[in-house]
XYZ file of C-alpha atoms in Angstrom:
642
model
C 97.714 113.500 18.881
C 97.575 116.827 19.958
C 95.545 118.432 22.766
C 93.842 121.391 21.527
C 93.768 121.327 18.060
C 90.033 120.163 16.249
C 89.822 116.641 14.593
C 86.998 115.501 12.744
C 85.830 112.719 13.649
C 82.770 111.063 11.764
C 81.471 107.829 10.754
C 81.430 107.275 6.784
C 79.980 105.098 4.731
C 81.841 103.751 1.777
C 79.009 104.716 -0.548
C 80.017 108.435 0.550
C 83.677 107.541 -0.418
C 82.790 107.112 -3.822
C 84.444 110.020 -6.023
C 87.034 111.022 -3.832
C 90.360 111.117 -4.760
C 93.294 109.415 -1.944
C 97.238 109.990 -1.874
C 99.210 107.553 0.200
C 102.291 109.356 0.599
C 106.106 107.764 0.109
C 106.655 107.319 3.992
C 104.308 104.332 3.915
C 105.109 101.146 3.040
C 103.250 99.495 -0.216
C 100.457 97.370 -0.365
C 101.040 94.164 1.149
C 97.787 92.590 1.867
C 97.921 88.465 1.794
C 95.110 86.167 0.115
C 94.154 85.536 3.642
C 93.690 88.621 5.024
C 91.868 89.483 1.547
C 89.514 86.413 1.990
C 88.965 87.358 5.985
C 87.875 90.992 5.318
C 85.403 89.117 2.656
C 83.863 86.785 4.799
C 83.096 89.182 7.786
C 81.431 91.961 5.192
C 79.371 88.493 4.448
C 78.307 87.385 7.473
C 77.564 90.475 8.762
C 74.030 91.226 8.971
C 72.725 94.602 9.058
C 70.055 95.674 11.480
C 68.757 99.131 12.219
C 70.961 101.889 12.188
C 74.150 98.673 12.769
C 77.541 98.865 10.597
C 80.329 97.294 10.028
C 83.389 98.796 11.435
C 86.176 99.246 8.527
C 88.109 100.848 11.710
C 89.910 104.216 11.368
C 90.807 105.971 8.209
C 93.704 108.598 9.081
C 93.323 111.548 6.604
C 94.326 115.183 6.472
C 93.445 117.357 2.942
C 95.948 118.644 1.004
C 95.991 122.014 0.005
C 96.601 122.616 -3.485
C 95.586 124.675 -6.261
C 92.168 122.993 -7.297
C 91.126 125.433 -9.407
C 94.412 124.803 -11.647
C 94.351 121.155 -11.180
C 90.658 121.633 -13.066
C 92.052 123.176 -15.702
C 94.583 121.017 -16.180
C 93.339 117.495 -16.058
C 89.188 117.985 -15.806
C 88.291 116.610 -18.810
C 84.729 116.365 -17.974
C 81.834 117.561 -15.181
C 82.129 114.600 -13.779
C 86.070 115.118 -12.981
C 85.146 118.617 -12.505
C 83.261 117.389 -9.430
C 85.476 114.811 -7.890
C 88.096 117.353 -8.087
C 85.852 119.969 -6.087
C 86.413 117.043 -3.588
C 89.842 117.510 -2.841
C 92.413 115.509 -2.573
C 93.579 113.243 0.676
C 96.285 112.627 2.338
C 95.796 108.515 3.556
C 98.057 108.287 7.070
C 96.601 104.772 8.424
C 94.125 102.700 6.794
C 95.395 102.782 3.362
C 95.757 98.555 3.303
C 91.933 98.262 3.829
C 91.060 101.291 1.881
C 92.839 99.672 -1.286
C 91.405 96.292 -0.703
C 88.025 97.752 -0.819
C 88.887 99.910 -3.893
C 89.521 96.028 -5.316
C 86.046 95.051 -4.425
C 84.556 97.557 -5.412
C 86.333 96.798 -8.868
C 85.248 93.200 -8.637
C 82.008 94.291 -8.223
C 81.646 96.389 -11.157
C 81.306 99.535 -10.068
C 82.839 102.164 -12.407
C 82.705 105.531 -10.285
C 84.629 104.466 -7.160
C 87.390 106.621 -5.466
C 91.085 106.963 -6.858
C 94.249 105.832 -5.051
C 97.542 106.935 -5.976
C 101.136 106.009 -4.621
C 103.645 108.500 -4.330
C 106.114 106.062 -4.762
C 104.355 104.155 -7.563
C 104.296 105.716 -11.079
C 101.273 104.147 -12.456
C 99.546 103.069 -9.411
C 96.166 105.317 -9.802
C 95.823 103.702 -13.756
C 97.146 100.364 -12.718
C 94.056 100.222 -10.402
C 91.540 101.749 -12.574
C 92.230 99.181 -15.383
C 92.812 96.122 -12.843
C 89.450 94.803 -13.928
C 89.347 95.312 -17.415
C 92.616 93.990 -17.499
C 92.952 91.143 -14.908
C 93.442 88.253 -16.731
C 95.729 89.722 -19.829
C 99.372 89.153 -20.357
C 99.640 92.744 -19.967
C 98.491 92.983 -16.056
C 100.235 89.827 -15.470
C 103.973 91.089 -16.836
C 102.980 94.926 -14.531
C 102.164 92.666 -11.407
C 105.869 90.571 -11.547
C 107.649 94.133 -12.474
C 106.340 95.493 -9.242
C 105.867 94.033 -5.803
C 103.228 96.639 -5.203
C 101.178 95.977 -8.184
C 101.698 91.926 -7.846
C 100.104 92.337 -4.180
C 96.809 93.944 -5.699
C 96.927 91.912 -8.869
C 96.601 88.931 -6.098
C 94.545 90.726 -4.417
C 92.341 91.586 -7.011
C 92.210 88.114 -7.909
C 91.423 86.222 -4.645
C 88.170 88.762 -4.606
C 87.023 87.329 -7.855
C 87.612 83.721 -6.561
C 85.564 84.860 -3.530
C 82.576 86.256 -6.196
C 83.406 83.088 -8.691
C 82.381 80.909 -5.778
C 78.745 82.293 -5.010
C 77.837 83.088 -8.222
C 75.012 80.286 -8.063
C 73.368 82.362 -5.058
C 70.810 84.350 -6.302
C 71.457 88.332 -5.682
C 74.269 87.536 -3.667
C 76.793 89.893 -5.670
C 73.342 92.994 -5.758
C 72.772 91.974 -2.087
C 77.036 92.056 -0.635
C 77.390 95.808 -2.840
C 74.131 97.250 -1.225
C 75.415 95.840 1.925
C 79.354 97.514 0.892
C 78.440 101.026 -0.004
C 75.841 101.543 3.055
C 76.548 99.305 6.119
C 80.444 99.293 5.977
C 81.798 102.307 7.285
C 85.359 103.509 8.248
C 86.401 105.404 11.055
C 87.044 109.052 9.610
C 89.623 110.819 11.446
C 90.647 114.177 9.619
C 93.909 115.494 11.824
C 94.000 119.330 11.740
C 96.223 121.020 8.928
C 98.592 121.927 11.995
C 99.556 118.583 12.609
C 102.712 116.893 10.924
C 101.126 113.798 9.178
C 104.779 112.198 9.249
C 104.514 112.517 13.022
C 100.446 111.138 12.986
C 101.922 107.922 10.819
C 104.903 107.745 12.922
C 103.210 107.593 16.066
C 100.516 104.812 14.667
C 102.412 102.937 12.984
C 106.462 102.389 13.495
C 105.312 102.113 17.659
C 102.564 99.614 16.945
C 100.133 101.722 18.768
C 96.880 102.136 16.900
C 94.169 104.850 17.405
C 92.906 104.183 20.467
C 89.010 104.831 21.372
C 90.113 107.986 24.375
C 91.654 109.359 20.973
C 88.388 109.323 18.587
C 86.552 110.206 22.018
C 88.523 112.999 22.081
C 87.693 114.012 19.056
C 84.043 113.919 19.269
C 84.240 115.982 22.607
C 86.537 118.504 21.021
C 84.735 119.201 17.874
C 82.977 122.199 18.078
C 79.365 121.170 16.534
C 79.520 118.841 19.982
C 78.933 122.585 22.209
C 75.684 122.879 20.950
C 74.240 125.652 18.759
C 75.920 128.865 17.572
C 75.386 131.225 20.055
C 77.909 130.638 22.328
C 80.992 133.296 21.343
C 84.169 131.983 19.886
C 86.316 132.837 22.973
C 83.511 131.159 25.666
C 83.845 128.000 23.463
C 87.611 127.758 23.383
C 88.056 127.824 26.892
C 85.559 124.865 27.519
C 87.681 123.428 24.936
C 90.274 124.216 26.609
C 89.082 123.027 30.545
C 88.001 119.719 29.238
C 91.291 119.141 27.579
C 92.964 119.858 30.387
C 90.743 117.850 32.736
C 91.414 115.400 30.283
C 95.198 114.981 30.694
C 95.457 115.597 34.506
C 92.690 112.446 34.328
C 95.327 110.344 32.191
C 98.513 111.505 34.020
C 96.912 110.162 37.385
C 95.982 107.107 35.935
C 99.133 106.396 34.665
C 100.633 106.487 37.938
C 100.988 102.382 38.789
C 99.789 103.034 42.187
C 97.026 104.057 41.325
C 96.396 102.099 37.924
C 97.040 98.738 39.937
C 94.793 99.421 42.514
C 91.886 98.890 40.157
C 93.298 97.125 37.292
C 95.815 93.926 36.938
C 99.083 94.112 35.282
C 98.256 92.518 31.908
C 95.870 95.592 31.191
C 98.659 97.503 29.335
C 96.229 100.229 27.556
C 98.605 102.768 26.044
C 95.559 105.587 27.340
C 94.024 104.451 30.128
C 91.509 106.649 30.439
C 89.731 104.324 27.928
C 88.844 101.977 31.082
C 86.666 105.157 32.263
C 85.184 104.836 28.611
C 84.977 101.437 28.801
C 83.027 101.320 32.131
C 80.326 104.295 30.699
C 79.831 101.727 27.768
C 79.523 98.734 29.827
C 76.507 99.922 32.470
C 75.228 102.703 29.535
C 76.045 105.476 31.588
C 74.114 107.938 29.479
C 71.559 105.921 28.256
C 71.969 105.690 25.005
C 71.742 101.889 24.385
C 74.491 99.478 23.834
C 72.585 97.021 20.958
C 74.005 98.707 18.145
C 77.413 99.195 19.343
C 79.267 96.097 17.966
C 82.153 93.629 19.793
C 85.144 94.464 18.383
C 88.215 96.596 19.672
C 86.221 99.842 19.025
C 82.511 99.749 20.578
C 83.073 102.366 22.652
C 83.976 104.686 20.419
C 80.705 104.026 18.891
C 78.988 104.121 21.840
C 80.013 107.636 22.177
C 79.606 108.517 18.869
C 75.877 107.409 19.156
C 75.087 109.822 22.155
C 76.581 112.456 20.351
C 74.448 111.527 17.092
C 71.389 111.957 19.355
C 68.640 114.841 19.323
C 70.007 116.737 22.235
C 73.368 115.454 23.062
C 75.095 117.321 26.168
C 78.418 117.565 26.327
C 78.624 118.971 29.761
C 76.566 116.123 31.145
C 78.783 113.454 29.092
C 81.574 115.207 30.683
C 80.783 115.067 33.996
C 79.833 111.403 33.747
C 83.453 110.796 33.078
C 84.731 112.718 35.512
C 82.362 111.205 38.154
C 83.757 107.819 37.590
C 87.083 109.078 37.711
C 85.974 110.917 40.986
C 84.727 107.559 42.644
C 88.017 106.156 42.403
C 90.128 108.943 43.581
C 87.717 108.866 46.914
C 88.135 104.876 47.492
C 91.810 105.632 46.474
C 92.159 108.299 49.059
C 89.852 107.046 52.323
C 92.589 104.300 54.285
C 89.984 101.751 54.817
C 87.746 101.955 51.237
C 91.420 101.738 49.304
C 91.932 98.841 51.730
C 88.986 96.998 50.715
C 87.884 98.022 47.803
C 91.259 97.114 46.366
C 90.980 93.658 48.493
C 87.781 92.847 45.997
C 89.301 93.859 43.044
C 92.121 91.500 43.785
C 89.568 88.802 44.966
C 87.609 88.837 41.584
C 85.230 91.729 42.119
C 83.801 93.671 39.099
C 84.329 97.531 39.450
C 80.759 97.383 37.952
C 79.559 96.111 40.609
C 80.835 98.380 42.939
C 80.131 100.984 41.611
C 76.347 99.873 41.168
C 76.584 99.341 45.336
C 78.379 103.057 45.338
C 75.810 105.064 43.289
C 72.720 102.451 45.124
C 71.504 102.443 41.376
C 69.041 99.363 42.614
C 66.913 102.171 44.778
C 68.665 104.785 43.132
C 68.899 106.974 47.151
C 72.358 107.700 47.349
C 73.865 105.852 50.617
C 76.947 107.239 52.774
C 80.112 106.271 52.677
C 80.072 104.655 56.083
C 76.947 102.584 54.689
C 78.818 101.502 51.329
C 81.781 100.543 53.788
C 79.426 98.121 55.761
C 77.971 96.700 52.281
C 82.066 95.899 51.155
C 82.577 94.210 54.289
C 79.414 91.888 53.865
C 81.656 91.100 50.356
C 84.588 90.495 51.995
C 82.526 88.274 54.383
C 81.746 86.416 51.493
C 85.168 85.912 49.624
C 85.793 83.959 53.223
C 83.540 81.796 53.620
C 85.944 78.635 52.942
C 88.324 79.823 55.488
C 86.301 81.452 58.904
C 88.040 78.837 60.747
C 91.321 79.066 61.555
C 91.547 75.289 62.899
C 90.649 74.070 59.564
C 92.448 71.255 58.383
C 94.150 71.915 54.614
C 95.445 69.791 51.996
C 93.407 66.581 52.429
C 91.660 66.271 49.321
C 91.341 68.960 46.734
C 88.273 70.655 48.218
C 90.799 71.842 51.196
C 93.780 72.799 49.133
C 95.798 75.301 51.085
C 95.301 77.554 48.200
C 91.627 77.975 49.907
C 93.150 80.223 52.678
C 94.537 82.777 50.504
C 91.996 84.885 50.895
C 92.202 84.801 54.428
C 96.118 85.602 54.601
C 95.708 88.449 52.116
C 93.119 90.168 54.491
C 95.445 89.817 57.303
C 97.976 91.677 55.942
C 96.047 94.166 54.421
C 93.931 94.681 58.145
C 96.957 94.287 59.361
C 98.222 97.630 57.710
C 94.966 99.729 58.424
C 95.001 98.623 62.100
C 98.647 100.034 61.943
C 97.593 103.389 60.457
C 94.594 103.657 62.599
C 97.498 103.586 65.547
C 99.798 105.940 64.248
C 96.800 108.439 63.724
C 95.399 107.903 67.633
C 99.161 108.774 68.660
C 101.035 111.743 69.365
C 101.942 111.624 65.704
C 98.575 112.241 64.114
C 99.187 110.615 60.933
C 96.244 109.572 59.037
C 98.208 107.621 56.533
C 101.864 106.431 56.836
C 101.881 103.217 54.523
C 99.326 101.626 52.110
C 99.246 97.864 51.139
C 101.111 98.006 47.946
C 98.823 96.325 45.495
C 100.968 97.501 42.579
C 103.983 95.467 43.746
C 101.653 92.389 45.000
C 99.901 92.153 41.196
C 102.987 91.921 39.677
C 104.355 88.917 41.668
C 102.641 85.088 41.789
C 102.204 84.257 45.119
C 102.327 80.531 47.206
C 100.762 79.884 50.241
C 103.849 79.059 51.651
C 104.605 76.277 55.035
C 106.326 78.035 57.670
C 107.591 75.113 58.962
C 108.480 73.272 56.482
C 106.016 70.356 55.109
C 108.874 68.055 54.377
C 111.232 67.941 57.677
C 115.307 69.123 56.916
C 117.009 65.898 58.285
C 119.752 68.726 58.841
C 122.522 66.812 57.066
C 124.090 69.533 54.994
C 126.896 71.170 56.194
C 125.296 74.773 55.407
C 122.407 73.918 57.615
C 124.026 72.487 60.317
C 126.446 75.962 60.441
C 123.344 78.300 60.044
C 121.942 76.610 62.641
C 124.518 76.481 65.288
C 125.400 79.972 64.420
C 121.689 81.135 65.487
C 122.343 79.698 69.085
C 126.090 80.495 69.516
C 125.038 83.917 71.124
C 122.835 82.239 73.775
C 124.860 78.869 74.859
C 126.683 78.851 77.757
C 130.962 78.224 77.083
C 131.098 74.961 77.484
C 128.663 74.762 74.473
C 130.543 77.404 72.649
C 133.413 75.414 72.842
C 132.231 72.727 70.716
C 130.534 75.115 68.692
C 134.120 76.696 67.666
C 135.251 72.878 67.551
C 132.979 71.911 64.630
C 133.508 75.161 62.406
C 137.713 74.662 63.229
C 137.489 70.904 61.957
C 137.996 69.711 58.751
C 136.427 66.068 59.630
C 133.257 65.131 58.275
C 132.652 62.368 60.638
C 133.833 64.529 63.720
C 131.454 67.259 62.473
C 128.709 65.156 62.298
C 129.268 64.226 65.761
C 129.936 67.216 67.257
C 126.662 68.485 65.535
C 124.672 65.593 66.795
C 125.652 65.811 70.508
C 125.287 69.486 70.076
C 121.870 69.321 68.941
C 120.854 67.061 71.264
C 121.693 68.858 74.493
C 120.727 71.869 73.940
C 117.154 71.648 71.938
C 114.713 69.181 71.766
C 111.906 70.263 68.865
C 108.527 69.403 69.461
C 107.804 67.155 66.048
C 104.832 68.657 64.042
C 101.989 66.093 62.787
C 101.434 66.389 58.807
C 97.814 67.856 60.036
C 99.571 70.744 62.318
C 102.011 71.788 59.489
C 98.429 71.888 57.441
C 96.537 74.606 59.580
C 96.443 78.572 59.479
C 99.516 78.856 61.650
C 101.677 77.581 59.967
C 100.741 78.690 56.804
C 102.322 82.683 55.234
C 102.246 84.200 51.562
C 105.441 84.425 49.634
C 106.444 84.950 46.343
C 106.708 82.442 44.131
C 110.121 82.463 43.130
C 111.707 83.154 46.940
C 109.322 80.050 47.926
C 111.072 77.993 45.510
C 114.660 78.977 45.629
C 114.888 77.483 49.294
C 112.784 74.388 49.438
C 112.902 72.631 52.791
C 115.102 74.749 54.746
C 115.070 75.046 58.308
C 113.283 78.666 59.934
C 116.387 80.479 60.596
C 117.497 79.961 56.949
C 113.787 81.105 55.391
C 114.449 83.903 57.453
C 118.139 85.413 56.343
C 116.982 84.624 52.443
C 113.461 86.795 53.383
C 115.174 89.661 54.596
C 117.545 89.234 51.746
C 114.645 89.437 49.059
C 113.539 92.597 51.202
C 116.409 94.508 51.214
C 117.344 93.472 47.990
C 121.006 92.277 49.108
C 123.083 88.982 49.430
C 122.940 88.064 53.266
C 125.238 85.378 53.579
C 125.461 82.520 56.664
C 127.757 84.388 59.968
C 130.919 82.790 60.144
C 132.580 81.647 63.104
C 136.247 81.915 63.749
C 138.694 81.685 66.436
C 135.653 81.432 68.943
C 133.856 85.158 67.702
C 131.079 85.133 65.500
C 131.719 87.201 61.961
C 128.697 88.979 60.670
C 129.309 89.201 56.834
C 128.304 92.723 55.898
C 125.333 92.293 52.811
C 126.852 92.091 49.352
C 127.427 95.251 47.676
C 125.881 93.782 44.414
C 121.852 93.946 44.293
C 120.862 91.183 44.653
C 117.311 89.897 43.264
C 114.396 91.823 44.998
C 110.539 90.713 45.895
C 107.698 92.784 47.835
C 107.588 90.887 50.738
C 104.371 91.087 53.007
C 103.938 92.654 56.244
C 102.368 89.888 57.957
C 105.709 87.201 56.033
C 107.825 89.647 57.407
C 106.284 89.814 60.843
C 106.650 85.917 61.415
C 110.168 85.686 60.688
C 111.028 88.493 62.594
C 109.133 86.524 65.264
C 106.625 89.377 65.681
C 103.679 87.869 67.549
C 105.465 85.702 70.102
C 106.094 87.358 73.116
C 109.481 86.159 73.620
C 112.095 85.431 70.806
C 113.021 81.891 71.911
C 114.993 79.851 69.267
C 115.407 80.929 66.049
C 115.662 77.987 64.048
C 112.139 76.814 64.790
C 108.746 78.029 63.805
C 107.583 76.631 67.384
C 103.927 75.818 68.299
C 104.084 78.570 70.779
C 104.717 81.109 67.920
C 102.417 79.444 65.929
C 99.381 79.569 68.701
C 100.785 83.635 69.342
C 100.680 84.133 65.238
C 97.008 82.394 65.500
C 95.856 84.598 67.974
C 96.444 87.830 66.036
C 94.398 86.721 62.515
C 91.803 86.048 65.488
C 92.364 89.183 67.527
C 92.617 91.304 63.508
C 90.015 89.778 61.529
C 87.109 89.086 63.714
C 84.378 91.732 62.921
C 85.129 89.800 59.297
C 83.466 86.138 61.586
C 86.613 84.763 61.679
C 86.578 81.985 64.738
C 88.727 79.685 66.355
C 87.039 76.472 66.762
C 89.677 75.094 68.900
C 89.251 77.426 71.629
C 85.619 76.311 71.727
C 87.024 72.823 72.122
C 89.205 73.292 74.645
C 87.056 75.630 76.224
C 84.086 72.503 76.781
């Protein structure tokens, strides 16, 4: 739709439809309504009960007047006052809306009532008579032999007929029929939208219709904050009132071009909210906690409540449009300022990712329980308390996991997540104390971490690699070529020369057993903290039980985004494969996942084909050091400090 130019936008009553005259032009498609849908549109008009100042939502009717020559259209086809009048009405141009609006022309029929609307089809000779005489006619040979001629005519002669089965049915309920038209003509409303004469109603249908996106609620918001009764009375000149047109339209889009920005979007939001205008979720929010106080008991359930949420403010004695306004744009104002501070877009989008209701955020934002504004270094302290809370299953980091399902390692996910998002603001925190001055040089990327499933992955593996495989057992002595002494490189360069299987199984055996001597993990040791890291899903599962050094290459792989095949060894010099020129497939892989298998926490690199204890107790020792203003403990420490 476009920016700037005036829709109206109104609810109306299909009572006030009555006598109006409807063209659905030939770039729609016919009727096509089913018995079901027929019978479904029936049965919620029936069990929909009308309270004060409720309706049922027909949802929108897309319409733009055509201009013609009414005066000549009078002379030539008024053949009484009564046409006189509903030509005086105009005539409409249906763009969306026309399936409903001719299966409530058919009920209306059904019903008896003679002075309804008219509907004709461009493409349809006939149509507008065909309808007028569909219940005189129903049940004669003659409507019969029209509805097989014409696909368009058999759908409403169907039509047309399931309604009577519908009416046939309850005819031994007293007033039903008198009590189901009263309800019809004053508590079932459609949405009007009337599209300014500028617009192209080929390009309206288009857009609604061939790309499946229906009228959204930001659009008929729009609409109702566009439409000049909205600026209050009169006085205000025309050129005054176009520009505040004109500001809020343009506050408008730069609202909806920032939230369309993933980075931002995914910060508050998950991936499955695909909202073609996403400014709605602003809308949404307003509706939610009644923003402006306006009620939300008479504002329905379905797909467009807030629509008529706003639509009720605006229907009030003294709507204001500036303070409407400005509600939206102080919502959309919170979020920019947790999205901007390095420790509130931290945390804040920690919570969201935890389960946290924006709601209730904002509640503890705005302090609405005392309703004293707080700072933002007191709403900071409150969303730590929160965070507090999402650990409470996982303070200790000497916890034992996976024993029953109460301790499934699933339970320290929270935990892990934190680390790596402290983790990152401890880092920034840094770089802005240094000589650099940088307040912000890298944000947790919650856009890429939504879009991935993530394990709570065993560093060392839970299953121990008997190292059998041929692969591993070349990975592996490749990793400590570098560091043995010749006489070990020498049977290094034996195995990978051999073509043996027994000899190589040998060789690898004596190998292994004179130069390292792992320190076997317990199933509960493999089940603590330390030896515990997020990955995606997919990466966990391509490599199963494979040894450290092998997690490692296929992590940096996913990083980079290229093939990183095993080193080869040849003729006693190590070949480093360069990375595959093909992409290879790709995952966001965690700062804290990519810090263990770069061996980041232990002081010294040691062997790379272990996860050792001592880089397990060095990785321990940093969630400590990082997360303990969150009461994160150790309870080991305590033990083998007694």
């Amino acid at each position: 739709m476009s920016n700037q130019q005036e829709n109206t936008i109104k609810e109306t009553a299909v009572g006030e439809l009555l006598g109006m005259n409807f063209f659905i032009p030939g770039y729609q498609r016919g009727y096509r309504w089913t018995e079901q849908q027929v019978n479904d549109l029936l049965n919620d008009i029936n069990e929909f009960k009308p309270e004060t100042n409720s309706w049922y939502c027909l949802q929108p009717l897309v319409v733009k007047e055509l201009k013609e020559d009414t005066f000549k259209r009078i002379k030539e086809e008024a053949a009484s006052l009564e046409e006189v009048k509903n030509l005086l009405k105009g005539r409409w141009e249906v763009i969306d809306g026309q399936q409903r609006l001719t299966t409530i022309y058919l009920i209306l029929a059904c019903l008896g009532i003679t002075k309804k609307y008219t509907i004709e089809y461009e493409t349809r000779k006939g149509s507008k008579e065909f309808l007028e005489n569909i219940s005189k006619e129903s049940k004669s040979e003659k409507a019969e032999a029209e509805a097989q001629s014409n696909i368009d005519f058999f759908y409403m002669h169907k039509a047309y007929k399931t309604v009577e089965k519908f009416f046939d049915e309850k005819k031994n309920q007293e007033h039903f029929q008198e009590g189901f038209k009263d309800k019809l003509l004053n508590n079932v409303k459609f949405i009007w939208y009337e599209i300014d004469e500028e617009e192209n109603p080929v390009t309206v249908f288009t857009r609604l219709n061939m790309g499946k996106i229906p009228l959204t609620n930001a659009e008929l918001i729009k609409a109702l904050f566009l439409n000049r009764s909205n600026f209050g009375t009169g006085e205000e000149k025309n050129e005054t009132l176009r520009l505040r047109q004109q500001e809020i339209a343009s506050e408008w889009d730069a609202i909806e071009y920032t939230l369309q920005n993933d980075e931002f979007w995914l910060f508050l939001n998950q991936p499955g909210d695909k909202r073609p205008t996403r400014i709605d979720f602003i809308f949404d929010l307003i509706c939610e906690q009644d923003a402006l106080e306006v009620g939300k008991e008479n504002t329905g359930t379905d797909e467009y409540r807030t629509f008529r949420y706003f639509y009720n403010y605006f229907k009030t004695e003294n709507p204001d449009i500036g303070f409407c306004w400005k509600t939206v744009k102080k919502y959309f104002q919170i979020f920019q300022e947790w999205y901007n501070d390095l420790e509130l877009y931290h945390y804040v989008g920690y919570l969201i990712e935890q389960g946290e209701k924006i709601q209730s955020l904002i509640d503890t934002w705005e302090n609405r329980d005392n309703k004293t504004p707080i700072t933002k270094n007191e709403f900071k302290s409150t969303v730590i308390e929160k965070i507090k809370d999402k650990l409470e299953s996982c303070l200790d980091l000497d916890k034992q996991y996976e024993i029953n399902k109460d301790t499934a390692k699933t339970k320290c996910r929270p935990l892990l997540l934190l680390h790596n998002i402290q983790t990152v603001i401890n880092q920034n925190k840094q770089m802005e104390n240094s000589k650099y001055g940088m307040a912000t040089f890298y944000k947790f990327p919650f856009h890429l971490f939504k879009l991935e499933k993530w394990d709570v992955e065993h560093i060392n593996s839970n299953t121990t690699n008997p190292e059998t495989d041929e692969e591993t057992q070349k990975e592996w002595l490749v990793n400590i070529y570098l560091s043995a002494d010749g006489k070990l490189q020498d049977k290094i360069s034996k195995f990978f020369d051999t073509e043996d299987e027994g000899e190589k199984n040998s060789l690898f055996n004596d190998i292994k057993e004179g130069f390292h001597s792992e320190k076997e993990w317990s199933v509960e040791e493999k089940n603590r903290i330390w030896n515990y890291t997020l990955l995606d899903s997919s990466t966990n599962r391509s490599y199963g039980n494979a040894i450290f050094s092998s997690k490692r290459r296929i992590i940096i792989g996913k990083d980079r985004g290229k093939w990183i095949r095993i080193p080869k060894l040849k003729d006693g010099k190590l070949e480093i494969p360069k990375a595959e020129d093909e992409d290879a497939p790709s995952a966001f892989v965690p700062p804290v996942t990519k810090h263990i298998f770069l061996k980041y926490y232990s002081s010294t690199v040691g062997d790379n084909n272990y996860w050792t204890k001592e880089d397990a107790t060095a990785y321990k020792k940093n969630i400590l050091d990082t997360l303990k203003e969150f009461g994160v403990t150790d309870s080991s420490s305590n033990k083998n400090n007694k």
